[in-house]
Amino acid sequence: MESYFNEHGIIFHHTCPYTPQENGVVERKHRHLLNVARALRFQANLPLKYWGENIQTACYLINRLPTPLLSLKTPYELLHGAPPSYSHIRTFGCLCYATNLNPKHKFDARAKRCIFIGYPQGQKGYKVLCLESRRIFTSRDVLFHETTFPFSHEPLEIQDDQIVLPNPSIHNPSTEPDLPTLTHHTEPSPLNPTSQAMDTPSQDHILNSNIQPILQETIDRTLSSPNNTTTTPPPPPPPPPPALRRSNHITKPPPLLQDYHTYHATLLDPGPISSSTTLSTRHPLQRYVSYSQLSTSHKKFVHNISHLVEPTSYEQACTDAKWVAAMQSEIDALEANHTWTMVPLPTGHRAIGCKWIYKIKYQSDGSIERYKARLVAKGFTQREGIDYKETFAPVAKLVTVRCLLTVAAVRNWHLHQMDVQNAFLHGDLLEEVYMQPPPGFRRQGEKLVCRLHKSLYGLKQASRSWFQKFASSVANMGFQQSKADYSLFIKVD
């Protein structure tokens, strides 16, 4: 690669460690490949060692799927000038039978039972995995069963030496032939005419077909013997099921929880843990609930926040004057900030939706401070490449915060913390995004939509737009952005 760069006059740079945002396009495509590859593997339940075939098949399919970034064309079509063919596409991981071109003798199978695992490069065929030899090869003549996935329901393999064969207690050892003795994890139980009801289906299922005729013949001869005139004793009770093996591994809490202490939690019921509780939850949370050590103000606070119910839709909130006033206050603030302008929806564009989020703000004593209504865009309806392009925004690293606090403590600096109200609404929106009017504020018969100018909460690029606005603002104040942590700004006097 270096010689190629030198020949064409290309200067290349390496990204910094642990900074994938510097190579965002490639990292995003890696995520796309892994999402498709995981879906293929989950359906086929293919072993993890074949992850390479998953990735190659995912790449093969993505290159043949239309994308809005290429005007609904496929990468294959742009490269070759013609749309791809889909007639050869088959379900990944399904059962297939590949023709055996080299049978050793006349009675060999003419097809091998395989699993389809991809498309070979430079060959017109299919890449398959032989289930018998576990060998990967390419074949042209393949018969597919696209609804069967062998790895998703492999039968439990039971060895003959693990089968239990009960010995009849009523036969004469001196006159009857010896039966094959097989080992098992449980004690053998007597066999008599009434013991068939005791045999579980799993025991009947695992009896070897070669042993059953011998066993039945032995029982018939025993029952017809004149020596057996006494009444057959009742069968003993079935043995208790073997106890499940439990791991002796001692679970240790993560080291990061050593500094976490819960002073207001007391054990209410020291009784045994329910059988439904898993081993990983040795101390269920419901046994540690108590408010006895809370102060009076905190008890009022807990009572208030559990007493009032916040609405979850506009239909619920519009019946309360407090929430109507909160929504009107939010609309006034958005319009004063020039968040949008009302325009007709241009041809070829699609307006995203929005919804109201309602929250009651409390003071420290539990009293209500205010009713807050926030308008949030439905960012999940945005289309990548049309409504947004980049979404990454850096976040302060914990090690950076610790270093800053350490330096401030050593040098006796004064620290100041601030909060920006409606931070995302200060970010300028560069893309052309249209949004439906807020619920309850659309005028009758009006067909206008909101042309967004600010990064409304809920948009894919909201956090990125806000950080760009913040970075440019502090840069104008003389601060320089650190290259070690992009969320750290330093001002040198």
Coordinates of C-alpha atoms in Angstrom, one line a residue:
M1 CA 0.0 0.0 0.0
E2 CA 2.8 2.4 0.8
S3 CA 4.4 2.0 -2.7
Y4 CA 1.0 2.6 -4.2
F5 CA 0.5 5.8 -2.2
N6 CA 4.0 7.1 -3.2
E7 CA 3.3 6.3 -6.9
H8 CA 0.1 8.3 -7.0
G9 CA 1.1 11.1 -4.6
I10 CA -1.2 10.1 -1.8
I11 CA -0.5 11.2 1.8
F12 CA -2.2 8.9 4.3
H13 CA -2.7 9.4 8.1
H14 CA -3.2 6.9 10.9
T15 CA -6.1 7.5 13.3
C16 CA -5.4 8.1 17.0
P17 CA -5.9 5.1 19.3
Y18 CA -9.5 4.7 20.6
T19 CA -10.8 7.4 18.4
P20 CA -13.1 5.7 15.8
Q21 CA -14.8 9.1 15.0
E22 CA -11.7 10.0 12.9
N23 CA -12.7 7.2 10.6
G24 CA -16.4 7.4 10.9
V25 CA -17.4 6.3 7.3
V26 CA -15.4 3.0 7.6
E27 CA -16.6 2.4 11.2
R28 CA -20.2 2.9 10.2
K29 CA -19.8 0.4 7.4
H30 CA -18.2 -2.1 9.8
R31 CA -21.3 -1.8 11.9
H32 CA -23.6 -2.3 8.9
L33 CA -21.6 -5.5 8.0
L34 CA -21.8 -6.9 11.6
N35 CA -25.5 -6.2 11.9
V36 CA -26.2 -8.2 8.7
A37 CA -23.7 -10.9 9.6
R38 CA -25.2 -11.4 13.1
A39 CA -28.7 -11.7 11.6
L40 CA -27.5 -14.4 9.3
R41 CA -25.7 -16.3 12.1
F42 CA -28.7 -16.1 14.5
Q43 CA -31.0 -17.6 11.9
A44 CA -28.7 -20.4 10.9
N45 CA -27.2 -20.9 14.4
L46 CA -23.8 -21.5 12.7
P47 CA -20.8 -22.1 15.0
L48 CA -18.8 -19.0 15.7
K49 CA -15.7 -20.4 14.0
Y50 CA -17.4 -19.7 10.6
W51 CA -17.7 -16.0 11.3
G52 CA -15.6 -15.3 8.2
E53 CA -18.3 -16.8 6.0
N54 CA -20.9 -14.8 7.8
I55 CA -19.1 -11.5 7.0
Q56 CA -18.4 -12.4 3.4
T57 CA -22.0 -13.4 2.7
A58 CA -23.2 -10.2 4.4
C59 CA -20.9 -8.1 2.2
Y60 CA -22.1 -10.0 -0.9
L61 CA -25.8 -9.3 -0.1
I62 CA -25.2 -5.6 0.9
N63 CA -23.5 -5.0 -2.5
R64 CA -26.6 -6.2 -4.2
L65 CA -29.2 -4.3 -2.2
P66 CA -30.4 -0.8 -3.2
T67 CA -29.5 2.1 -0.9
P68 CA -30.9 5.7 -0.7
L69 CA -27.3 6.9 -0.7
L70 CA -27.0 5.8 -4.3
S71 CA -30.4 7.0 -5.5
L72 CA -31.9 3.5 -4.7
K73 CA -29.3 1.8 -6.9
T74 CA -27.1 -1.0 -5.8
P75 CA -23.3 -0.8 -5.5
Y76 CA -23.0 -3.7 -7.9
E77 CA -25.0 -1.7 -10.5
L78 CA -22.8 1.3 -10.2
L79 CA -19.7 -0.8 -10.6
H80 CA -20.8 -3.0 -13.5
G81 CA -23.4 -0.8 -15.2
A82 CA -26.2 -3.4 -15.0
P83 CA -28.5 -4.4 -12.2
P84 CA -27.6 -7.7 -10.4
S85 CA -29.3 -11.0 -10.7
Y86 CA -31.1 -12.5 -7.7
S87 CA -32.0 -15.9 -9.1
H88 CA -29.0 -17.5 -7.5
I89 CA -29.5 -16.1 -4.0
R90 CA -30.2 -18.8 -1.4
T91 CA -30.9 -18.8 2.3
F92 CA -27.7 -18.7 4.3
G93 CA -27.1 -21.7 6.6
C94 CA -29.8 -23.9 5.1
L95 CA -29.6 -27.6 4.4
C96 CA -28.4 -28.5 0.9
Y97 CA -27.3 -31.6 -1.0
A98 CA -24.2 -31.2 -3.2
T99 CA -23.5 -33.7 -6.0
N100 CA -20.8 -36.2 -5.2
L101 CA -18.6 -36.1 -8.4
N102 CA -16.1 -38.7 -7.2
P103 CA -17.9 -41.7 -5.7
K104 CA -15.5 -44.4 -4.5
H105 CA -17.8 -47.3 -5.6
K106 CA -21.2 -47.9 -7.1
F107 CA -23.1 -47.9 -3.8
D108 CA -21.7 -44.6 -2.6
A109 CA -24.2 -41.7 -2.1
R110 CA -24.4 -39.5 -5.2
A111 CA -25.0 -36.4 -3.1
K112 CA -23.4 -35.1 0.1
R113 CA -25.4 -33.6 3.0
C114 CA -24.1 -30.0 3.4
I115 CA -24.9 -26.5 4.7
F116 CA -24.9 -23.5 2.4
I117 CA -22.4 -20.9 3.8
G118 CA -21.8 -18.4 1.0
Y119 CA -20.8 -17.5 -2.5
P120 CA -17.2 -18.1 -3.7
Q121 CA -15.2 -15.4 -5.4
G122 CA -14.4 -15.9 -9.1
Q123 CA -16.5 -19.1 -9.4
K124 CA -20.0 -19.7 -10.5
G125 CA -21.1 -22.1 -7.8
Y126 CA -22.0 -22.3 -4.1
K127 CA -19.7 -22.6 -1.1
V128 CA -21.0 -25.5 1.1
L129 CA -19.9 -27.2 4.4
C130 CA -20.0 -31.0 4.3
L131 CA -21.7 -32.2 7.5
E132 CA -19.9 -35.5 7.4
S133 CA -16.3 -34.4 6.9
R134 CA -16.7 -30.8 8.0
R135 CA -14.8 -29.8 4.9
I136 CA -15.7 -26.6 2.9
F137 CA -15.8 -26.9 -0.9
T138 CA -17.4 -25.3 -3.9
S139 CA -20.1 -27.1 -6.0
R140 CA -22.3 -26.0 -8.9
D141 CA -25.0 -28.7 -8.7
V142 CA -26.7 -28.1 -5.3
L143 CA -30.2 -28.9 -4.2
F144 CA -31.4 -26.6 -1.5
H145 CA -33.9 -27.0 1.4
E146 CA -34.2 -23.4 2.5
T147 CA -36.6 -24.0 5.4
T148 CA -34.3 -26.5 7.2
F149 CA -31.3 -25.4 9.3
P150 CA -29.3 -28.3 10.6
F151 CA -27.4 -26.4 13.2
S152 CA -30.5 -24.9 14.7
H153 CA -31.9 -28.2 16.0
E154 CA -29.1 -30.7 16.2
P155 CA -30.4 -33.9 18.0
L156 CA -28.8 -34.9 21.3
E157 CA -26.2 -37.6 20.6
I158 CA -26.5 -40.5 23.1
Q159 CA -23.8 -43.1 23.4
D160 CA -24.7 -46.7 23.8
D161 CA -22.5 -47.0 26.9
Q162 CA -24.8 -44.5 28.7
I163 CA -28.0 -46.5 28.3
V164 CA -29.7 -48.1 31.3
L165 CA -30.9 -51.6 30.9
P166 CA -32.9 -52.8 34.0
N167 CA -32.4 -56.4 35.0
P168 CA -35.6 -58.5 35.7
S169 CA -35.8 -59.6 39.3
I170 CA -38.1 -62.6 38.6
H171 CA -36.0 -64.6 36.2
N172 CA -33.7 -67.5 37.1
P173 CA -30.0 -66.5 36.5
S174 CA -29.0 -70.2 36.0
T175 CA -31.4 -70.9 33.2
E176 CA -31.6 -67.6 31.4
P177 CA -28.9 -66.2 29.1
D178 CA -26.9 -63.3 30.4
L179 CA -28.1 -59.9 29.2
P180 CA -25.6 -57.2 28.2
T181 CA -24.7 -55.1 31.2
L182 CA -24.6 -51.3 30.5
T183 CA -23.6 -48.6 32.8
H184 CA -25.6 -45.5 33.8
H185 CA -25.7 -42.8 36.4
T186 CA -28.8 -44.2 38.2
E187 CA -29.4 -47.4 40.2
P188 CA -30.9 -50.3 38.2
S189 CA -34.6 -51.1 39.0
P190 CA -36.5 -54.5 38.9
L191 CA -38.4 -55.3 35.8
N192 CA -41.8 -57.1 35.9
P193 CA -45.1 -57.0 34.0
T194 CA -46.3 -54.0 36.0
S195 CA -43.2 -52.0 35.7
Q196 CA -43.9 -50.8 32.2
A197 CA -45.9 -47.9 33.6
M198 CA -42.9 -46.9 35.6
D199 CA -40.6 -46.6 32.6
T200 CA -40.4 -43.0 31.5
P201 CA -40.7 -42.2 27.8
S202 CA -37.1 -41.1 27.7
Q203 CA -35.9 -44.6 28.9
D204 CA -38.1 -46.3 26.3
H205 CA -36.7 -44.1 23.7
I206 CA -33.1 -44.7 24.4
L207 CA -33.3 -48.5 24.6
N208 CA -31.2 -50.0 21.8
S209 CA -33.2 -51.8 19.1
N210 CA -30.9 -54.8 19.3
I211 CA -31.5 -55.3 23.0
Q212 CA -35.3 -55.0 23.1
P213 CA -36.0 -58.4 21.4
I214 CA -33.7 -60.2 23.9
L215 CA -35.4 -58.4 26.8
Q216 CA -38.9 -59.3 25.7
E217 CA -38.0 -62.9 25.0
T218 CA -36.5 -63.2 28.5
I219 CA -39.7 -61.8 30.1
D220 CA -41.9 -64.1 28.1
R221 CA -39.9 -67.2 29.2
T222 CA -39.9 -66.1 32.8
L223 CA -43.6 -65.6 32.9
S224 CA -44.3 -69.0 31.4
S225 CA -42.0 -70.8 33.8
P226 CA -43.8 -73.2 36.3
N227 CA -41.5 -72.1 39.1
N228 CA -43.0 -68.7 39.2
T229 CA -46.2 -69.4 41.1
T230 CA -45.7 -66.8 43.8
T231 CA -47.2 -63.4 43.6
T232 CA -45.0 -60.8 42.1
P233 CA -44.0 -58.3 44.8
P234 CA -45.1 -54.7 44.1
P235 CA -42.4 -52.6 42.5
P236 CA -40.4 -50.4 44.7
P237 CA -41.0 -46.7 44.5
P238 CA -39.1 -45.0 41.8
P239 CA -35.8 -43.5 42.8
P240 CA -35.8 -39.7 43.4
P241 CA -34.5 -37.7 40.4
P242 CA -30.8 -36.9 40.6
A243 CA -30.1 -33.5 42.0
L244 CA -29.0 -31.0 39.5
R245 CA -25.4 -30.2 39.5
R246 CA -24.6 -26.7 40.8
S247 CA -21.5 -24.9 40.1
N248 CA -19.0 -24.3 43.0
H249 CA -17.8 -21.1 41.4
I250 CA -17.9 -18.2 43.9
T251 CA -19.5 -15.1 42.4
K252 CA -17.5 -12.0 43.1
P253 CA -18.9 -8.5 42.6
P254 CA -17.2 -6.2 40.2
P255 CA -14.4 -4.1 41.7
L256 CA -16.1 -0.9 40.6
L257 CA -19.0 -1.6 43.1
Q258 CA -16.7 -1.7 46.1
D259 CA -17.2 2.0 46.6
Y260 CA -21.0 1.8 46.3
H261 CA -22.9 1.5 49.6
T262 CA -26.6 1.5 50.2
Y263 CA -27.2 2.9 53.7
H264 CA -31.0 3.0 53.5
A265 CA -31.6 -0.7 52.6
T266 CA -32.4 -3.1 55.3
L267 CA -33.2 -6.8 55.1
L268 CA -37.0 -7.2 55.6
D269 CA -37.3 -11.0 55.4
P270 CA -34.3 -13.2 56.2
G271 CA -36.2 -16.3 55.0
P272 CA -35.0 -18.6 52.2
I273 CA -34.8 -17.3 48.7
S274 CA -37.6 -18.5 46.3
S275 CA -36.8 -21.4 44.1
S276 CA -37.6 -19.2 41.0
T277 CA -34.7 -16.9 41.9
T278 CA -31.6 -17.6 39.8
L279 CA -28.2 -18.2 41.2
S280 CA -27.0 -14.8 40.0
T281 CA -29.5 -13.0 42.2
R282 CA -28.7 -14.3 45.7
H283 CA -30.1 -11.1 47.3
P284 CA -33.4 -10.2 45.6
L285 CA -34.2 -6.5 45.6
Q286 CA -37.7 -7.0 46.9
R287 CA -36.3 -8.2 50.3
Y288 CA -34.4 -4.9 50.8
V289 CA -37.1 -2.3 50.6
S290 CA -37.4 0.1 53.5
Y291 CA -38.0 3.8 54.0
S292 CA -37.5 3.8 57.8
Q293 CA -34.2 5.7 57.6
L294 CA -35.4 8.4 55.2
S295 CA -35.8 12.0 56.5
T296 CA -39.2 13.6 56.7
S297 CA -38.6 15.7 53.6
H298 CA -37.5 12.7 51.6
K299 CA -40.6 10.8 52.7
K300 CA -42.8 13.6 51.5
F301 CA -40.8 13.7 48.3
V302 CA -41.3 9.9 47.7
H303 CA -45.0 10.2 48.5
N304 CA -45.5 13.1 46.1
I305 CA -43.7 11.5 43.1
S306 CA -45.7 8.3 43.6
H307 CA -49.0 10.1 44.0
L308 CA -49.2 12.1 40.8
V309 CA -49.4 10.4 37.4
E310 CA -47.7 12.0 34.4
P311 CA -49.7 11.8 31.1
T312 CA -48.2 9.7 28.3
S313 CA -50.1 11.3 25.3
Y314 CA -51.5 14.6 24.2
E315 CA -55.1 13.3 24.6
Q316 CA -54.5 12.8 28.3
A317 CA -52.7 16.1 28.9
C318 CA -55.1 18.3 27.0
T319 CA -57.8 17.8 29.6
D320 CA -55.7 19.4 32.3
A321 CA -55.2 23.2 32.3
K322 CA -51.7 22.9 33.9
W323 CA -50.4 20.7 31.0
V324 CA -52.0 22.9 28.4
A325 CA -50.2 26.0 29.9
A326 CA -47.0 24.0 29.9
M327 CA -47.3 23.1 26.2
Q328 CA -48.1 26.7 25.3
S329 CA -45.1 27.9 27.2
E330 CA -42.9 25.4 25.3
I331 CA -44.3 26.5 21.9
D332 CA -43.7 30.2 22.8
A333 CA -40.1 29.4 23.7
L334 CA -39.5 27.4 20.5
E335 CA -40.9 30.2 18.3
A336 CA -38.9 32.9 20.2
N337 CA -35.8 30.9 19.4
H338 CA -36.7 30.7 15.7
T339 CA -36.7 26.9 15.8
W340 CA -38.8 26.6 12.7
T341 CA -40.8 28.4 10.0
M342 CA -44.1 27.2 8.7
V343 CA -43.9 26.4 5.0
P344 CA -45.7 24.1 2.5
L345 CA -44.1 20.7 2.2
P346 CA -42.0 20.6 -1.0
T347 CA -42.5 17.9 -3.6
G348 CA -40.3 14.9 -3.0
H349 CA -39.8 15.5 0.7
R350 CA -41.3 13.8 3.7
A351 CA -42.1 15.4 7.1
I352 CA -41.1 13.5 10.2
G353 CA -43.4 13.2 13.2
C354 CA -43.2 14.6 16.7
K355 CA -44.7 14.0 20.2
W356 CA -45.0 15.6 23.6
I357 CA -43.1 14.4 26.6
Y358 CA -44.5 15.4 30.0
K359 CA -42.6 15.6 33.3
I360 CA -43.3 17.0 36.7
K361 CA -40.4 18.8 38.3
Y362 CA -40.1 18.5 42.1
Q363 CA -38.2 20.5 44.7
S364 CA -36.1 18.9 47.4
D365 CA -39.0 18.8 49.8
G366 CA -41.3 17.0 47.4
S367 CA -43.4 20.0 46.4
I368 CA -44.1 20.6 42.7
E369 CA -41.8 23.1 41.1
R370 CA -43.4 23.2 37.7
Y371 CA -45.1 21.2 35.0
K372 CA -42.7 20.6 32.0
A373 CA -43.8 19.7 28.5
R374 CA -41.1 19.1 25.9
L375 CA -41.6 18.7 22.2
V376 CA -39.5 15.9 20.8
A377 CA -39.0 14.9 17.2
K378 CA -39.4 11.3 16.1
G379 CA -35.9 10.9 15.0
F380 CA -36.4 7.2 14.3
T381 CA -38.3 8.2 11.1
Q382 CA -35.4 10.1 9.7
R383 CA -33.6 8.7 6.6
E384 CA -29.9 8.5 6.6
G385 CA -28.3 10.5 3.9
I386 CA -31.4 12.6 3.4
D387 CA -32.5 14.0 6.8
Y388 CA -29.1 13.5 8.5
K389 CA -25.5 12.5 7.6
E390 CA -23.3 12.5 10.7
T391 CA -24.5 11.8 14.3
F392 CA -21.3 11.5 16.3
A393 CA -20.7 13.9 19.2
P394 CA -17.8 13.5 21.7
V395 CA -18.5 13.0 25.4
A396 CA -16.0 13.9 28.2
K397 CA -13.9 10.9 29.2
L398 CA -14.0 10.0 32.9
V399 CA -10.2 10.0 33.0
T400 CA -10.2 13.6 31.7
V401 CA -12.7 14.7 34.5
R402 CA -10.5 13.0 37.1
C403 CA -7.4 14.7 35.9
L404 CA -9.0 18.1 35.8
L405 CA -10.3 17.7 39.4
T406 CA -6.9 16.5 40.5
V407 CA -5.1 19.5 39.0
A408 CA -7.7 21.9 40.5
A409 CA -7.2 20.4 43.9
V410 CA -3.4 20.6 43.8
R411 CA -3.3 24.1 42.5
N412 CA -6.3 25.3 44.6
W413 CA -8.4 26.4 41.7
H414 CA -12.0 27.4 41.9
L415 CA -14.4 25.2 40.0
H416 CA -17.6 26.4 38.4
Q417 CA -20.4 24.3 37.1
M418 CA -23.1 25.5 34.7
D419 CA -26.1 24.2 33.0
V420 CA -27.4 25.4 29.6
Q421 CA -31.1 25.4 29.4
N422 CA -32.6 23.8 26.2
A423 CA -29.0 23.1 25.1
F424 CA -29.9 21.2 21.9
L425 CA -32.2 24.1 20.7
H426 CA -29.1 26.3 20.3
G427 CA -27.5 24.0 17.7
D428 CA -27.9 25.1 14.0
L429 CA -29.4 22.5 11.7
L430 CA -27.5 22.3 8.4
E431 CA -29.7 19.6 6.8
E432 CA -33.1 20.4 5.2
V433 CA -35.6 18.7 7.7
Y434 CA -39.3 19.1 7.7
M435 CA -41.5 18.1 10.7
Q436 CA -45.3 17.8 11.2
P437 CA -46.9 20.5 13.4
P438 CA -47.0 19.7 17.2
P439 CA -50.1 17.7 18.3
G440 CA -52.8 20.1 19.3
F441 CA -51.4 23.1 17.5
R442 CA -52.3 22.4 13.9
R443 CA -54.8 24.9 12.5
Q444 CA -57.9 23.5 10.9
G445 CA -57.5 23.0 7.2
E446 CA -53.9 24.2 7.2
K447 CA -51.4 22.0 5.3
L448 CA -48.2 23.7 6.4
V449 CA -45.2 21.9 8.0
C450 CA -42.3 23.0 10.2
R451 CA -39.0 23.7 8.3
L452 CA -36.5 23.1 11.2
H453 CA -33.7 25.6 11.7
K454 CA -32.5 24.4 15.1
S455 CA -31.6 20.9 16.3
L456 CA -34.8 19.9 18.1
Y457 CA -34.6 17.2 20.8
G458 CA -35.0 13.8 19.3
L459 CA -33.2 14.4 16.0
K460 CA -30.4 12.1 15.1
Q461 CA -28.0 14.9 14.7
A462 CA -29.2 17.0 17.7
S463 CA -26.2 16.2 20.0
R464 CA -23.7 16.8 17.1
S465 CA -25.2 20.1 16.2
W466 CA -25.2 21.3 19.8
F467 CA -21.5 20.3 20.3
Q468 CA -20.5 22.1 17.1
K469 CA -22.3 25.2 18.3
F470 CA -20.6 24.9 21.7
A471 CA -17.2 24.3 20.3
S472 CA -17.4 27.3 18.0
S473 CA -18.6 29.5 20.8
V474 CA -15.8 28.7 23.2
A475 CA -13.3 28.9 20.4
N476 CA -14.4 32.5 19.8
M477 CA -13.7 33.1 23.5
G478 CA -10.0 32.1 23.1
F479 CA -10.2 28.4 24.1
Q480 CA -8.4 25.7 22.3
Q481 CA -9.7 22.2 21.8
S482 CA -7.5 19.4 23.1
K483 CA -6.4 16.7 20.7
A484 CA -6.3 14.1 23.5
D485 CA -10.0 14.7 24.4
Y486 CA -12.2 16.7 22.0
S487 CA -14.6 17.6 24.9
L488 CA -11.7 19.4 26.7
F489 CA -11.1 23.1 25.9
I490 CA -8.0 25.0 27.3
K491 CA -7.4 28.7 27.5
V492 CA -3.8 29.8 27.8
D493 CA -3.4 33.3 29.2

